[in-house]
PDB file of C-alpha atoms and ligand atoms in Angstrom:
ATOM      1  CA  UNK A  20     -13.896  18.079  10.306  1.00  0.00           C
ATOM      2  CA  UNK A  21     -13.796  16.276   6.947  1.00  0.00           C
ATOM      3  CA  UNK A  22     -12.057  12.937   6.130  1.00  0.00           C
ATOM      4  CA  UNK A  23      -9.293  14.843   4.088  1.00  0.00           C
ATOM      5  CA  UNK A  24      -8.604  16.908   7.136  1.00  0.00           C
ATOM      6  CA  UNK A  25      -8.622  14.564   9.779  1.00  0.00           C
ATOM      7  CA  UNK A  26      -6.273  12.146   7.226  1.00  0.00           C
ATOM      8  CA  UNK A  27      -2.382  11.562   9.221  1.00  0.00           C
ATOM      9  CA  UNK A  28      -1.272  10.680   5.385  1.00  0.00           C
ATOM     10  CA  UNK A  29      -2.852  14.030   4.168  1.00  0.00           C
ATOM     11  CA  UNK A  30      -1.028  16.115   6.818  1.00  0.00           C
ATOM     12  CA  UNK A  31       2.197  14.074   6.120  1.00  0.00           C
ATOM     13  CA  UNK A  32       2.039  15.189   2.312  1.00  0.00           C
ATOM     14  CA  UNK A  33       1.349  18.430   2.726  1.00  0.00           C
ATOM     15  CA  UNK A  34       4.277  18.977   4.801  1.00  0.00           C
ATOM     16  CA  UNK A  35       2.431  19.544   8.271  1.00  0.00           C
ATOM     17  CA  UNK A  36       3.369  16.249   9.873  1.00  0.00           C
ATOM     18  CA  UNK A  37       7.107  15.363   9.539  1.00  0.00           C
ATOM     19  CA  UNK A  38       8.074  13.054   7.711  1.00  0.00           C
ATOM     20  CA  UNK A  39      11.243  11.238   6.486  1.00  0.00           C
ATOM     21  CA  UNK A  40      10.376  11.896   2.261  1.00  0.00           C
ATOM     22  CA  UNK A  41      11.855   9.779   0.161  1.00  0.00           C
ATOM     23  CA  UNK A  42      10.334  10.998  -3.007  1.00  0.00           C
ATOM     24  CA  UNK A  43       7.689  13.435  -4.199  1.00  0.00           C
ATOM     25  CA  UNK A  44       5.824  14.317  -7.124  1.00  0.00           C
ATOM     26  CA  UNK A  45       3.133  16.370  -8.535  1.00  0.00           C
ATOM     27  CA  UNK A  46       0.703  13.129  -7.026  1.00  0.00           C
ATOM     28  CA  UNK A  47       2.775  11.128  -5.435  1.00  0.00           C
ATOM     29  CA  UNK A  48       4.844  11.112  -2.164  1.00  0.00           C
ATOM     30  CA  UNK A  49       6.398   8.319   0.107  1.00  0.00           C
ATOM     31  CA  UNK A  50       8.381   8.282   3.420  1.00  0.00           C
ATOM     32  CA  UNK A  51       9.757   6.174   5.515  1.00  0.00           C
ATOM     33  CA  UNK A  52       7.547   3.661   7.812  1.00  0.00           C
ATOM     34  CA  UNK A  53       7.348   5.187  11.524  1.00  0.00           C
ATOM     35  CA  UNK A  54       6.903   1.690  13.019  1.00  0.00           C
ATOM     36  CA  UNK A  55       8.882  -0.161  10.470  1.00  0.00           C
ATOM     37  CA  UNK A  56       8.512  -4.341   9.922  1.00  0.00           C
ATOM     38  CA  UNK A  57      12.344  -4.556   8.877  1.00  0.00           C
ATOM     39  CA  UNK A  58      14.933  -1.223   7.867  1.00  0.00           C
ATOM     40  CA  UNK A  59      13.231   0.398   5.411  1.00  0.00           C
ATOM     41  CA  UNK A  60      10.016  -0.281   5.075  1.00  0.00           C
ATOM     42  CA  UNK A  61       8.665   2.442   3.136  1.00  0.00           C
ATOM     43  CA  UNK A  62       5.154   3.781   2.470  1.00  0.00           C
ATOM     44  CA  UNK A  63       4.102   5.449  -1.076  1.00  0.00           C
ATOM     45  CA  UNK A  64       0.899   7.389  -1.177  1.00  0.00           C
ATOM     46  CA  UNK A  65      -1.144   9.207  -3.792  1.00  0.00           C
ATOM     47  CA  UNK A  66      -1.692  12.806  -2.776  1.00  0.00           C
ATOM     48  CA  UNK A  67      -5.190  12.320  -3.936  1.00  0.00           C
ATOM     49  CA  UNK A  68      -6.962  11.400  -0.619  1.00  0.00           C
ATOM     50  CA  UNK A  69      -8.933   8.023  -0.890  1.00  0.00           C
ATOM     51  CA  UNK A  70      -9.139   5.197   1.574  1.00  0.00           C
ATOM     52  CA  UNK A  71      -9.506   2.477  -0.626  1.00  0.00           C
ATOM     53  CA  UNK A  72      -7.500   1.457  -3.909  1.00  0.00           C
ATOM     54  CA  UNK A  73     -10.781   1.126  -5.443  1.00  0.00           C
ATOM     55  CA  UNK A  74     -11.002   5.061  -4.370  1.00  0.00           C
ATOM     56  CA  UNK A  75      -8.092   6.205  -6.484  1.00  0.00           C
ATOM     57  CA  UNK A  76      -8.006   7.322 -10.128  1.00  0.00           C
ATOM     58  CA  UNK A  77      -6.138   5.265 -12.561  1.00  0.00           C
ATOM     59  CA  UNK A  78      -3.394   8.162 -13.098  1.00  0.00           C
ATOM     60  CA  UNK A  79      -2.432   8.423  -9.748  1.00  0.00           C
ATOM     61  CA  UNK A  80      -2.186   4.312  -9.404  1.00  0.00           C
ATOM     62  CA  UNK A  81      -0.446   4.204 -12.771  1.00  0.00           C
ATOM     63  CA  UNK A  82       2.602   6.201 -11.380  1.00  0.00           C
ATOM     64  CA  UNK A  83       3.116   4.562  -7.662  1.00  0.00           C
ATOM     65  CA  UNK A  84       4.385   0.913  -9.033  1.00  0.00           C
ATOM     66  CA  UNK A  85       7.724   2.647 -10.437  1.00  0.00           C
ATOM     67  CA  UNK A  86       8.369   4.597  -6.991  1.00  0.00           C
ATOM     68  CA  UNK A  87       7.725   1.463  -4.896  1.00  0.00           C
ATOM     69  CA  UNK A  88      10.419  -0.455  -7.480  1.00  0.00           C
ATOM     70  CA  UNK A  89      12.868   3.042  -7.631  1.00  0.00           C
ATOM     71  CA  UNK A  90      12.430   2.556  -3.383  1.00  0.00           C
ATOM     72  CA  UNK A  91      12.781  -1.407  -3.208  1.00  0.00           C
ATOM     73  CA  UNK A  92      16.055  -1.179  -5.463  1.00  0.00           C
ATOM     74  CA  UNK A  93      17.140   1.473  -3.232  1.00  0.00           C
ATOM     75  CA  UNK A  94      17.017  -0.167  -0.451  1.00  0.00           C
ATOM     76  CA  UNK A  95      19.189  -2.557  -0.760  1.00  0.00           C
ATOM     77  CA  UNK A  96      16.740  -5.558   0.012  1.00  0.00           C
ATOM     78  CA  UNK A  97      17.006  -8.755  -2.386  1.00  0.00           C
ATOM     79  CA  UNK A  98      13.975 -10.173  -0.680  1.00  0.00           C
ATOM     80  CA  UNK A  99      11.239  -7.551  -0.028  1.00  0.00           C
ATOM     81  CA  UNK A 100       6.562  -7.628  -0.201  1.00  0.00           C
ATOM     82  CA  UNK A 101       5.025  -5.022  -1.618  1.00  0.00           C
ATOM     83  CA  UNK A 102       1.542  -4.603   0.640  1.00  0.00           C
ATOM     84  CA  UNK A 103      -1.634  -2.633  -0.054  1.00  0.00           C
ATOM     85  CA  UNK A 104      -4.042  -3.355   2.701  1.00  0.00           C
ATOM     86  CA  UNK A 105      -8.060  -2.225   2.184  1.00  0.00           C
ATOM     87  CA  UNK A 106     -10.632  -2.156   5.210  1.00  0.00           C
ATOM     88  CA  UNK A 107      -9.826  -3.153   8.700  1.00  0.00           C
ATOM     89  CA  UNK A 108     -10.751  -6.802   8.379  1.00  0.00           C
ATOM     90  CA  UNK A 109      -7.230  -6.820   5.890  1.00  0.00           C
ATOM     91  CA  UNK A 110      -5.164  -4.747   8.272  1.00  0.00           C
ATOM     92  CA  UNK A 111      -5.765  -1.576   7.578  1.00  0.00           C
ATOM     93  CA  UNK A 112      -5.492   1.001   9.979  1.00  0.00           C
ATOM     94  CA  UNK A 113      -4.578   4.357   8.034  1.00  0.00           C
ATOM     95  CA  UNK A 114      -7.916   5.183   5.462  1.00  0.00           C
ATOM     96  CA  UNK A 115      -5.665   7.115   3.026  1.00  0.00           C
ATOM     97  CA  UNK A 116      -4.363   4.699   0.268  1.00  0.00           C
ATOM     98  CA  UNK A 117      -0.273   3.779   0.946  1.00  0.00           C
ATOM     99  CA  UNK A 118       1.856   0.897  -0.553  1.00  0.00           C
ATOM    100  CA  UNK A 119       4.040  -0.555   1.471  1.00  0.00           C
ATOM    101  CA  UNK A 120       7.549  -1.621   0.508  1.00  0.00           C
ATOM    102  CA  UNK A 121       8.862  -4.081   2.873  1.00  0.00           C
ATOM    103  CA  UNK A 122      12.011  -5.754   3.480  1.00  0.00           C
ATOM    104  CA  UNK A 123      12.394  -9.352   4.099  1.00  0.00           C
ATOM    105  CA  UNK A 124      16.147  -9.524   5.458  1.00  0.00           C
ATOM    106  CA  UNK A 125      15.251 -12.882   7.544  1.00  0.00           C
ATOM    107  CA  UNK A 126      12.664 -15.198   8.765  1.00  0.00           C
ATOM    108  CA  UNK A 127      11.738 -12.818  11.681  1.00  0.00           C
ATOM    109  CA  UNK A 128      11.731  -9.515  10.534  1.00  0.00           C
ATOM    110  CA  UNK A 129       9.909  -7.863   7.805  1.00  0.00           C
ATOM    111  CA  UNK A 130       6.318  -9.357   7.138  1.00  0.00           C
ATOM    112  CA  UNK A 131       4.894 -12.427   8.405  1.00  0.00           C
ATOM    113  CA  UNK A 132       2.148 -13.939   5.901  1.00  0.00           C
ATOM    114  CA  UNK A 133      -0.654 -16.886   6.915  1.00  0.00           C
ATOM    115  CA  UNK A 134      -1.564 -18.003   3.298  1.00  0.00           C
ATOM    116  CA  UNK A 135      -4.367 -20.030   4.137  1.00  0.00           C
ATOM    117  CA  UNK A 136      -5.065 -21.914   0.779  1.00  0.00           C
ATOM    118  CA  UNK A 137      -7.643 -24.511  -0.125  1.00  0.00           C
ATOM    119  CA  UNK A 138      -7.858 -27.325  -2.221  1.00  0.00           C
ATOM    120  CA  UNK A 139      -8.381 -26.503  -6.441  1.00  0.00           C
ATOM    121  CA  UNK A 140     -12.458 -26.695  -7.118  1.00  0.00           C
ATOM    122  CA  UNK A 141     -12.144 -26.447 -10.790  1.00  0.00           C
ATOM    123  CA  UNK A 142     -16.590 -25.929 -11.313  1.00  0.00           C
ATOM    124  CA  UNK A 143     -16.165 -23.070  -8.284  1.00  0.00           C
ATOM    125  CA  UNK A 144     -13.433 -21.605 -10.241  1.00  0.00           C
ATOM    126  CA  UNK A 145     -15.479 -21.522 -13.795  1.00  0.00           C
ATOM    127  CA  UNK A 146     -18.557 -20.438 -12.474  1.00  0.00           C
ATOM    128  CA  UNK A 147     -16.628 -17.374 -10.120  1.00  0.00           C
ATOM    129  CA  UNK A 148     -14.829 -16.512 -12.871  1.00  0.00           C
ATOM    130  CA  UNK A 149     -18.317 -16.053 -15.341  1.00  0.00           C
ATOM    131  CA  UNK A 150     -19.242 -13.685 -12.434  1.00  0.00           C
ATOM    132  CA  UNK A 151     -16.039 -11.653 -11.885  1.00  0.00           C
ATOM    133  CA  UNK A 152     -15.936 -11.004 -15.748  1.00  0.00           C
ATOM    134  CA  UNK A 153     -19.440 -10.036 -16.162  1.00  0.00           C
ATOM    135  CA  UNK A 154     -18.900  -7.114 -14.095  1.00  0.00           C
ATOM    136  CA  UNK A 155     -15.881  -6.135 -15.777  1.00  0.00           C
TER     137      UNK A 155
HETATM  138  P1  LIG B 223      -1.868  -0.149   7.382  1.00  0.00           P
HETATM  139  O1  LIG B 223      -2.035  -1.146   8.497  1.00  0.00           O
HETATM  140  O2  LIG B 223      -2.964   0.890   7.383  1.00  0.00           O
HETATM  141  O3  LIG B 223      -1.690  -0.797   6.046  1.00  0.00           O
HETATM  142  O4  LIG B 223      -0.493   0.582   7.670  1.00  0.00           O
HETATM  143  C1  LIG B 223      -0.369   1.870   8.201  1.00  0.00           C
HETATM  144  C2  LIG B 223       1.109   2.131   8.367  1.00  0.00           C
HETATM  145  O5  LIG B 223       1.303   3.520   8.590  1.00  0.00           O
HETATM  146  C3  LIG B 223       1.734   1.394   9.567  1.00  0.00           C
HETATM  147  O6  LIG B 223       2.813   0.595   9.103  1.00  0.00           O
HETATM  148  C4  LIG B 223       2.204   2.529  10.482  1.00  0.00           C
HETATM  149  O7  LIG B 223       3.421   2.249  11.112  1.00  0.00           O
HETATM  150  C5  LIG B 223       2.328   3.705   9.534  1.00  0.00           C
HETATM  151  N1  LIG B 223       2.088   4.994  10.143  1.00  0.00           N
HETATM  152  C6  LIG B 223       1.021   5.334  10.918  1.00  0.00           C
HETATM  153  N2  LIG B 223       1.117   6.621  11.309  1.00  0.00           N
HETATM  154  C7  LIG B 223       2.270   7.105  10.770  1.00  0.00           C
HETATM  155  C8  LIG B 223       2.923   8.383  10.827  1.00  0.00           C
HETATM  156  O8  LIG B 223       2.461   9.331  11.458  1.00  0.00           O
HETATM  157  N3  LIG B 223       4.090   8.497  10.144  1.00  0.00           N
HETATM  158  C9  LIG B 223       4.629   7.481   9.439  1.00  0.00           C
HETATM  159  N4  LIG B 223       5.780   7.703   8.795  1.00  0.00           N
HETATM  160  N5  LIG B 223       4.051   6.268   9.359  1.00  0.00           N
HETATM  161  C10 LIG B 223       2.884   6.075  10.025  1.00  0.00           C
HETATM  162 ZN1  LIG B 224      -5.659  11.428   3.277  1.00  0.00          ZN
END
């Protein structure tokens, strides 16, 4: 069986999972969140099937940001994260590309973050950046 056909977001776009759709167009869809963080967390896929952002063509990507904001205003939620997790060492568990849209009604529900930051290294940062940007 191929990737594609084995894919629980594939099945849930074309219509043979359930799902509760919130929006669809000609390559986009997004649902609700089956195990949800906080009420309505939300999940908005490109139809194109790809498991990592980096997998996705720009058109497709282009159009998601305004259905994640047209789902986070709808929601209601005045504090909310907007997720996109790639490989299993960064939480993901679904290999089909999905944004999440996740309220943050309170300190317990909704996502929990460790933001483990170091200290500034100013000569790291020059010489990383030189590297980034000459693969650019
Ligand atoms: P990840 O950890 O890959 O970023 O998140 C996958 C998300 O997909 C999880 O929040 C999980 O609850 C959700 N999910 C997994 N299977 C299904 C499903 O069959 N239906 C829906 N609506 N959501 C799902
Ligand atoms: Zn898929």
């Amino acid at each position: 069986m191929s990737k594609m056909a084995a894919c629980i977001f594939c099945k849930i776009v074309k219509g043979d999972i359930p799902s509760f759709k919130l929006f669809e167009s000609e390559r986009i869809f997004a649902f609700l969140d089956i195990q949800p963080l906080s009420k309505g967390h939300a999940l908005v896929v490109p139809k194109h099937h790809g498991s990592k952002l980096t997998d996705i063509p720009d058109d497709a990507l282009a159009e998601i940001l305004p259905v994640v904001k047209k789902i986070a205003a709808a929601s209601g939620a005045e504090n909310y994260n907007v997720l996109q997790n790639n490989g299993r060492l960064a939480h993901q568990e679904v290999d089909h590309v999905h944004f999440h849209m996740i309220p943050k009604p309170n300190e317990t529900e909704g996502l929990g973050i460790g933001w483990p930051a170091t200290p500034t290294d100013m000569e790291a940062l020059k010489k990383l950046h030189a590297d980034i940007k000459a693969k650019m």
